[in-house]
Every structure is written in C-alpha cells, then in structure tokens.
Amino acid sequence: MVTKRFLKNVIVAMVSVFISLAFVQGAQAQQTGLDYQSLHLLPFNGSKQLVLGDFDHLGRATSAHIQLQDKDEPKKKREPHLNYNPVGWHNYKIAYGNKGKKAWLFHRGHLIGYQFSGLTNEGKNLVPLTAWTNTGNYKGTADSNVEGMLYYEKRLDSWLATHPNYWLDYKVTPVYTGDELIPRQVTLQYVGIDRDGNLLPINLSSPKESVDAYGITTVTLDNYSKNATIDYLKGTAKPSLVPTEPSSQPQPASPSVETKPSQVPQPSQPAVPAQPVQPVEPSQPTRQLAPVVYVARNGSADVYWYSLDSMPRNTNFSKVVQMSEEQALSLGKRHTSKE
C-alpha cells in the first residue's frame, strides 16, 4: 500500500514538473512577445539546439543553425582529418603573393564551426570554401580579416565565454546561384538571448555587419580568392593574374637630369666635384590597424593581442576586453612581443 502511494506521488510530481517547464517556456515567449520563427531564430527553450538543413536536389548542404551556451561547447578535441567530400569538391595548389609559394585553394568548410557544433565529418554541415573565406588567409589563419569566417567564429566564441549565462543563436547559410555546386557567398546570422528570452545585439566591430530592428546581425561573405578564378558551376579553378599583395620591391629612383654649368671653370680654380646623389628612401607602406584587439584585466593591461589563442593559458578570459587597435594605441598600450 505504501509502495503504491509512493509511486503515485512520484508520478504526480513528474507530471507537475513537465507542466511547469511547459508553462515557463510559454511564459518566456509570451513575456518577450517575439515570434522566433518569423525572425528565423530557433525557438528559445533554454537548452542547446542544433538543426541542419537537408541536402537539396544536387546534394548541396543548405543551412546549419545552433543555439547554445558556453557550457554546451564540445569538450573533446576535434578529429584531425576530414574524410567527407562535399559536392563539387576539387582542390588545387595555387601560388599566392610574390615569392611563388603555393597553398591549397579550397577547404572543406564547416557552416557551424566545430567549436560550437562538435561536428567534423557531417556532410550537411560542409561546403567547399576558399581558404581566404574560411580562415582569412591563403595559408594558415588570420582571425583579424573581416572577410574570413574565422574572424566571426573567434569573436562569437569569446562572447559566449564572457556571457556564460546567455545563449547564442547562430545560423550559417550557403548562397548558391542556380545549379552551381560552389556557394558564391555564405550568410552569417547571430544574436544573443538572455534568460528571459530577450534578444541581445552582438557587435563584433566588423564593417560587414548589418543589424535589424530586433538586434539580429547579418554578415554576408564572398566565397572567393584573389589568386584564383573559380568555376562555381563545376568547382574547378585556375590561377588568376590578379596580384595577391603589393610588390615589396622598392621602385627605382628617377634618374637625375644633367645640366651644363653656366661657366667653364678657370684653370686656376679647380672644378668642384659633383656631390653624389643621395638615394631616395622608399616610402614605407602604412600598416592597417586591426579592427579588434584583446586586452586582459578588464582592459587595464599594458599590452594587447591580435588573437585570443595567442594569449597565455592562465589568462582570465572573462576579463578580456575587446577594442580597436587604434583605441588601444591611443590609451598608450603596445602590441605584445610574445605574438
């Protein structure tokens, strides 16, 4: 008799919990008055969500959408190799710069990066992206390049780390033209969400950001590379004649114009030897300042960093502040010598 009564109480308690959760979620939506679906957001329910679009009729990935907190990020290391080849996949080593060095043109690009999704070889999350569009550089990475996805992924990851009680809603959509196999562009959409389901704008200091009336940010990146001409229909490519960086060779100085002397020197007056022409120093190119740098200790540190990955392991990342390099220099800070 006691056992039956105990089981009955347990069942009643469980039902009450489920009803309470449903009520809370409904109350959140009612409180904010937001129609998440019409805003192309995942419905806010306070838990991690990952939705991958189906392949289209050509086998192309169509979209990837995630909503998560910092604690939901994957804890295990990413698999070292990618085995899945997205439709249209080819690859070429193409020269970049002026020194004849070559690098692979394409990457198997994740729509939602591994640091958020934990996915490596999931075809619905992979499209061919140029190295430039994926990592911001022809070879290696450059997370200060606003034309690369890495710029936004790093900063969104940092935003989650500094806002552990909030959620990030992040969607990436490849943009195809007709039946082309390679996307011409990728569109990123992101916004923060607080505990009550209210939307929080996220500003990553990129000139490519566009923010709507609800605080949702959209960024469109071109899937291209200056050192290649890409056939987006087939996925093939060939080297481009467009230079990928300015020439580092100094321009020769203009030859001096010789003039005849106004008077022939007298024998008693030895001719003064012509002074050698001083070589013209080539002007140094103006260095472009980074749109975002990182400063530890709530911005009070004397040095700044270009990349969070370069900062010491014992850094308290919850107290790392973002600012432009121009602002950092105006505050008397200097770039660290350890990066």
mmCIF file of C-alpha atoms in Angstrom, residues 12-211:
data_model
loop_
_atom_site.group_PDB
_atom_site.id
_atom_site.type_symbol
_atom_site.label_atom_id
_atom_site.label_comp_id
_atom_site.label_asym_id
_atom_site.label_seq_id
_atom_site.Cartn_x
_atom_site.Cartn_y
_atom_site.Cartn_z
ATOM 1 C CA VAL A 12 2.184 13.302 -9.826
ATOM 2 C CA ALA A 13 5.439 15.150 -9.092
ATOM 3 C CA MET A 14 6.880 14.314 -12.516
ATOM 4 C CA VAL A 15 3.743 15.486 -14.298
ATOM 5 C CA SER A 16 3.856 18.716 -12.296
ATOM 6 C CA VAL A 17 7.472 19.293 -13.339
ATOM 7 C CA PHE A 18 6.662 18.810 -17.033
ATOM 8 C CA ILE A 19 3.682 21.148 -16.789
ATOM 9 C CA SER A 20 5.840 23.746 -15.020
ATOM 10 C CA LEU A 21 8.521 23.560 -17.714
ATOM 11 C CA ALA A 22 5.959 23.959 -20.458
ATOM 12 C CA PHE A 23 4.433 26.891 -18.620
ATOM 13 C CA VAL A 24 7.843 28.570 -18.142
ATOM 14 C CA GLN A 25 8.727 28.220 -21.828
ATOM 15 C CA GLY A 26 5.332 29.521 -22.856
ATOM 16 C CA ALA A 27 5.636 32.375 -20.392
ATOM 17 C CA GLN A 28 9.059 33.288 -21.808
ATOM 18 C CA ALA A 29 7.693 33.537 -25.326
ATOM 19 C CA GLN A 30 4.662 35.461 -24.100
ATOM 20 C CA GLN A 31 6.816 37.772 -21.967
ATOM 21 C CA THR A 32 9.110 38.745 -24.831
ATOM 22 C CA GLY A 33 6.298 38.874 -27.367
ATOM 23 C CA LEU A 34 8.691 37.541 -30.001
ATOM 24 C CA ASP A 35 7.849 35.188 -32.811
ATOM 25 C CA TYR A 36 11.223 33.475 -33.056
ATOM 26 C CA GLN A 37 10.264 31.501 -36.147
ATOM 27 C CA SER A 38 9.322 34.588 -38.157
ATOM 28 C CA LEU A 39 12.705 36.098 -37.185
ATOM 29 C CA HIS A 40 14.452 32.956 -38.495
ATOM 30 C CA LEU A 41 15.583 32.039 -34.983
ATOM 31 C CA LEU A 42 15.308 28.728 -33.181
ATOM 32 C CA PRO A 43 12.549 28.757 -30.533
ATOM 33 C CA PHE A 44 14.098 29.613 -27.179
ATOM 34 C CA ASN A 45 13.738 26.756 -24.684
ATOM 35 C CA GLY A 46 16.824 27.176 -22.519
ATOM 36 C CA SER A 47 18.710 24.185 -23.929
ATOM 37 C CA LYS A 48 21.198 23.510 -26.717
ATOM 38 C CA GLN A 49 19.677 23.040 -30.160
ATOM 39 C CA LEU A 50 21.332 22.132 -33.475
ATOM 40 C CA VAL A 51 19.351 21.946 -36.719
ATOM 41 C CA LEU A 52 20.947 21.026 -40.051
ATOM 42 C CA GLY A 53 19.104 21.656 -43.315
ATOM 43 C CA ASP A 54 18.511 18.735 -45.671
ATOM 44 C CA PHE A 55 20.604 18.254 -48.794
ATOM 45 C CA ASP A 56 18.993 19.836 -51.855
ATOM 46 C CA HIS A 57 18.377 18.047 -55.183
ATOM 47 C CA LEU A 58 22.059 18.433 -56.110
ATOM 48 C CA GLY A 59 23.337 17.098 -52.800
ATOM 49 C CA ARG A 60 24.407 20.536 -51.567
ATOM 50 C CA ALA A 61 24.344 21.493 -47.889
ATOM 51 C CA THR A 62 21.657 24.137 -47.310
ATOM 52 C CA SER A 63 21.939 25.553 -43.774
ATOM 53 C CA ALA A 64 23.138 24.978 -40.225
ATOM 54 C CA HIS A 65 21.589 26.566 -37.133
ATOM 55 C CA ILE A 66 22.592 26.328 -33.484
ATOM 56 C CA GLN A 67 21.509 27.817 -30.164
ATOM 57 C CA LEU A 68 23.816 27.207 -27.214
ATOM 58 C CA GLN A 69 25.548 28.463 -24.080
ATOM 59 C CA ASP A 70 29.266 28.439 -23.414
ATOM 60 C CA LYS A 71 28.932 25.263 -21.318
ATOM 61 C CA ASP A 72 27.446 23.448 -24.325
ATOM 62 C CA GLU A 73 30.598 23.727 -26.429
ATOM 63 C CA PRO A 74 32.371 20.423 -27.179
ATOM 64 C CA LYS A 75 34.971 19.365 -24.633
ATOM 65 C CA LYS A 76 36.861 16.763 -26.683
ATOM 66 C CA LYS A 77 39.432 17.562 -29.347
ATOM 67 C CA ARG A 78 38.366 17.697 -32.968
ATOM 68 C CA GLU A 79 39.248 14.736 -35.194
ATOM 69 C CA PRO A 80 42.449 15.568 -37.095
ATOM 70 C CA HIS A 81 41.212 14.618 -40.580
ATOM 71 C CA LEU A 82 38.149 15.362 -42.676
ATOM 72 C CA ASN A 83 37.075 12.481 -44.896
ATOM 73 C CA TYR A 84 33.806 13.755 -46.352
ATOM 74 C CA ASN A 85 33.979 15.474 -49.739
ATOM 75 C CA PRO A 86 31.121 17.949 -50.265
ATOM 76 C CA VAL A 87 29.539 18.061 -53.700
ATOM 77 C CA GLY A 88 31.674 19.991 -56.196
ATOM 78 C CA TRP A 89 34.855 19.233 -54.268
ATOM 79 C CA HIS A 90 38.142 19.696 -56.133
ATOM 80 C CA ASN A 91 41.364 21.169 -54.868
ATOM 81 C CA TYR A 92 44.376 22.918 -56.319
ATOM 82 C CA LYS A 93 47.653 24.263 -55.034
ATOM 83 C CA ILE A 94 47.857 27.820 -56.343
ATOM 84 C CA ALA A 95 50.551 30.429 -55.911
ATOM 85 C CA TYR A 96 49.926 33.467 -53.741
ATOM 86 C CA GLY A 97 51.989 36.552 -53.005
ATOM 87 C CA ASN A 98 55.142 37.464 -54.898
ATOM 88 C CA LYS A 99 57.505 34.699 -53.794
ATOM 89 C CA GLY A 100 55.981 31.791 -55.701
ATOM 90 C CA LYS A 101 54.707 29.992 -52.596
ATOM 91 C CA LYS A 102 51.672 27.775 -53.119
ATOM 92 C CA ALA A 103 48.771 26.773 -50.893
ATOM 93 C CA TRP A 104 45.587 24.747 -51.219
ATOM 94 C CA LEU A 105 42.783 26.889 -52.614
ATOM 95 C CA PHE A 106 39.767 25.173 -51.030
ATOM 96 C CA HIS A 107 38.843 23.920 -47.567
ATOM 97 C CA ARG A 108 36.062 21.573 -46.568
ATOM 98 C CA GLY A 109 34.377 24.423 -44.751
ATOM 99 C CA HIS A 110 32.124 23.885 -41.741
ATOM 100 C CA LEU A 111 28.988 26.026 -41.759
ATOM 101 C CA ILE A 112 28.826 25.886 -37.959
ATOM 102 C CA GLY A 113 32.392 25.629 -36.671
ATOM 103 C CA TYR A 114 33.488 22.660 -34.596
ATOM 104 C CA GLN A 115 33.983 24.874 -31.525
ATOM 105 C CA PHE A 116 30.180 25.256 -31.419
ATOM 106 C CA SER A 117 28.742 22.156 -33.108
ATOM 107 C CA GLY A 118 31.223 19.401 -32.271
ATOM 108 C CA LEU A 119 30.680 18.091 -35.827
ATOM 109 C CA THR A 120 33.594 17.085 -38.035
ATOM 110 C CA ASN A 121 32.561 14.840 -40.946
ATOM 111 C CA GLU A 122 28.843 15.718 -41.126
ATOM 112 C CA GLY A 123 28.072 16.379 -44.817
ATOM 113 C CA LYS A 124 25.085 18.617 -44.077
ATOM 114 C CA ASN A 125 27.495 20.979 -42.309
ATOM 115 C CA LEU A 126 30.207 21.068 -45.017
ATOM 116 C CA VAL A 127 30.633 23.123 -48.209
ATOM 117 C CA PRO A 128 33.682 23.985 -50.344
ATOM 118 C CA LEU A 129 35.058 27.300 -49.066
ATOM 119 C CA THR A 130 38.208 29.053 -50.162
ATOM 120 C CA ALA A 131 40.959 29.229 -47.576
ATOM 121 C CA TRP A 132 40.569 33.014 -47.717
ATOM 122 C CA THR A 133 36.858 32.854 -46.853
ATOM 123 C CA ASN A 134 37.238 30.102 -44.280
ATOM 124 C CA THR A 135 40.318 31.142 -42.302
ATOM 125 C CA GLY A 136 41.042 34.647 -43.611
ATOM 126 C CA ASN A 137 44.341 33.822 -45.317
ATOM 127 C CA TYR A 138 45.806 31.979 -48.300
ATOM 128 C CA LYS A 139 47.773 29.753 -45.932
ATOM 129 C CA GLY A 140 47.471 29.495 -42.183
ATOM 130 C CA THR A 141 44.962 31.704 -40.378
ATOM 131 C CA ALA A 142 44.263 35.402 -39.963
ATOM 132 C CA ASP A 143 41.451 35.962 -37.481
ATOM 133 C CA SER A 144 41.689 39.739 -37.932
ATOM 134 C CA ASN A 145 40.444 39.515 -41.552
ATOM 135 C CA VAL A 146 36.759 40.513 -41.682
ATOM 136 C CA GLU A 147 36.386 38.638 -44.998
ATOM 137 C CA GLY A 148 37.013 35.299 -43.258
ATOM 138 C CA MET A 149 34.569 33.246 -41.181
ATOM 139 C CA LEU A 150 37.260 32.761 -38.555
ATOM 140 C CA TYR A 151 37.003 36.453 -37.603
ATOM 141 C CA TYR A 152 33.368 35.977 -36.543
ATOM 142 C CA GLU A 153 33.749 32.487 -35.068
ATOM 143 C CA LYS A 154 36.549 33.596 -32.746
ATOM 144 C CA ARG A 155 34.633 36.624 -31.525
ATOM 145 C CA LEU A 156 31.333 34.774 -31.075
ATOM 146 C CA ASP A 157 33.201 32.132 -29.080
ATOM 147 C CA SER A 158 34.700 34.927 -26.960
ATOM 148 C CA TRP A 159 31.246 36.473 -26.492
ATOM 149 C CA LEU A 160 29.919 33.174 -25.145
ATOM 150 C CA ALA A 161 32.887 32.861 -22.786
ATOM 151 C CA THR A 162 32.284 36.328 -21.350
ATOM 152 C CA HIS A 163 28.479 35.830 -21.140
ATOM 153 C CA PRO A 164 28.147 32.313 -19.659
ATOM 154 C CA ASN A 165 24.514 32.847 -18.599
ATOM 155 C CA TYR A 166 23.322 33.871 -22.065
ATOM 156 C CA TRP A 167 22.660 31.953 -25.258
ATOM 157 C CA LEU A 168 23.938 32.476 -28.783
ATOM 158 C CA ASP A 169 21.624 31.889 -31.740
ATOM 159 C CA TYR A 170 23.851 31.411 -34.803
ATOM 160 C CA LYS A 171 22.848 30.398 -38.321
ATOM 161 C CA VAL A 172 25.003 29.985 -41.437
ATOM 162 C CA THR A 173 23.510 29.668 -44.916
ATOM 163 C CA PRO A 174 25.455 28.997 -48.139
ATOM 164 C CA VAL A 175 24.196 31.073 -51.079
ATOM 165 C CA TYR A 176 24.172 29.326 -54.453
ATOM 166 C CA THR A 177 23.406 30.714 -57.902
ATOM 167 C CA GLY A 178 21.231 28.318 -59.908
ATOM 168 C CA ASP A 179 22.739 24.839 -60.084
ATOM 169 C CA GLU A 180 26.265 25.937 -59.216
ATOM 170 C CA LEU A 181 27.963 23.474 -56.870
ATOM 171 C CA ILE A 182 30.134 26.005 -55.080
ATOM 172 C CA PRO A 183 28.383 28.682 -52.994
ATOM 173 C CA ARG A 184 29.095 32.219 -54.151
ATOM 174 C CA GLN A 185 28.566 33.526 -50.632
ATOM 175 C CA VAL A 186 27.854 32.474 -47.064
ATOM 176 C CA THR A 187 25.483 34.429 -44.836
ATOM 177 C CA LEU A 188 26.005 34.516 -41.078
ATOM 178 C CA GLN A 189 23.203 35.492 -38.697
ATOM 179 C CA TYR A 190 23.715 35.853 -34.958
ATOM 180 C CA VAL A 191 22.091 37.316 -31.851
ATOM 181 C CA GLY A 192 22.355 36.828 -28.088
ATOM 182 C CA ILE A 193 19.460 35.725 -25.878
ATOM 183 C CA ASP A 194 19.129 36.392 -22.145
ATOM 184 C CA ARG A 195 17.485 34.158 -19.527
ATOM 185 C CA ASP A 196 14.069 35.651 -20.205
ATOM 186 C CA GLY A 197 14.286 35.105 -23.966
ATOM 187 C CA ASN A 198 15.023 38.728 -24.823
ATOM 188 C CA LEU A 199 17.296 39.351 -27.810
ATOM 189 C CA LEU A 200 20.715 40.922 -27.222
ATOM 190 C CA PRO A 201 22.609 42.564 -30.101
ATOM 191 C CA ILE A 202 26.186 41.335 -30.625
ATOM 192 C CA ASN A 203 28.603 43.834 -32.158
ATOM 193 C CA LEU A 204 31.854 42.341 -33.472
ATOM 194 C CA SER A 205 33.225 45.631 -34.876
ATOM 195 C CA SER A 206 33.112 44.497 -38.500
ATOM 196 C CA PRO A 207 32.108 46.903 -41.292
ATOM 197 C CA LYS A 208 30.244 43.994 -42.874
ATOM 198 C CA GLU A 209 27.732 43.746 -40.028
ATOM 199 C CA SER A 210 24.116 44.778 -40.619
ATOM 200 C CA VAL A 211 21.758 44.914 -37.619
#
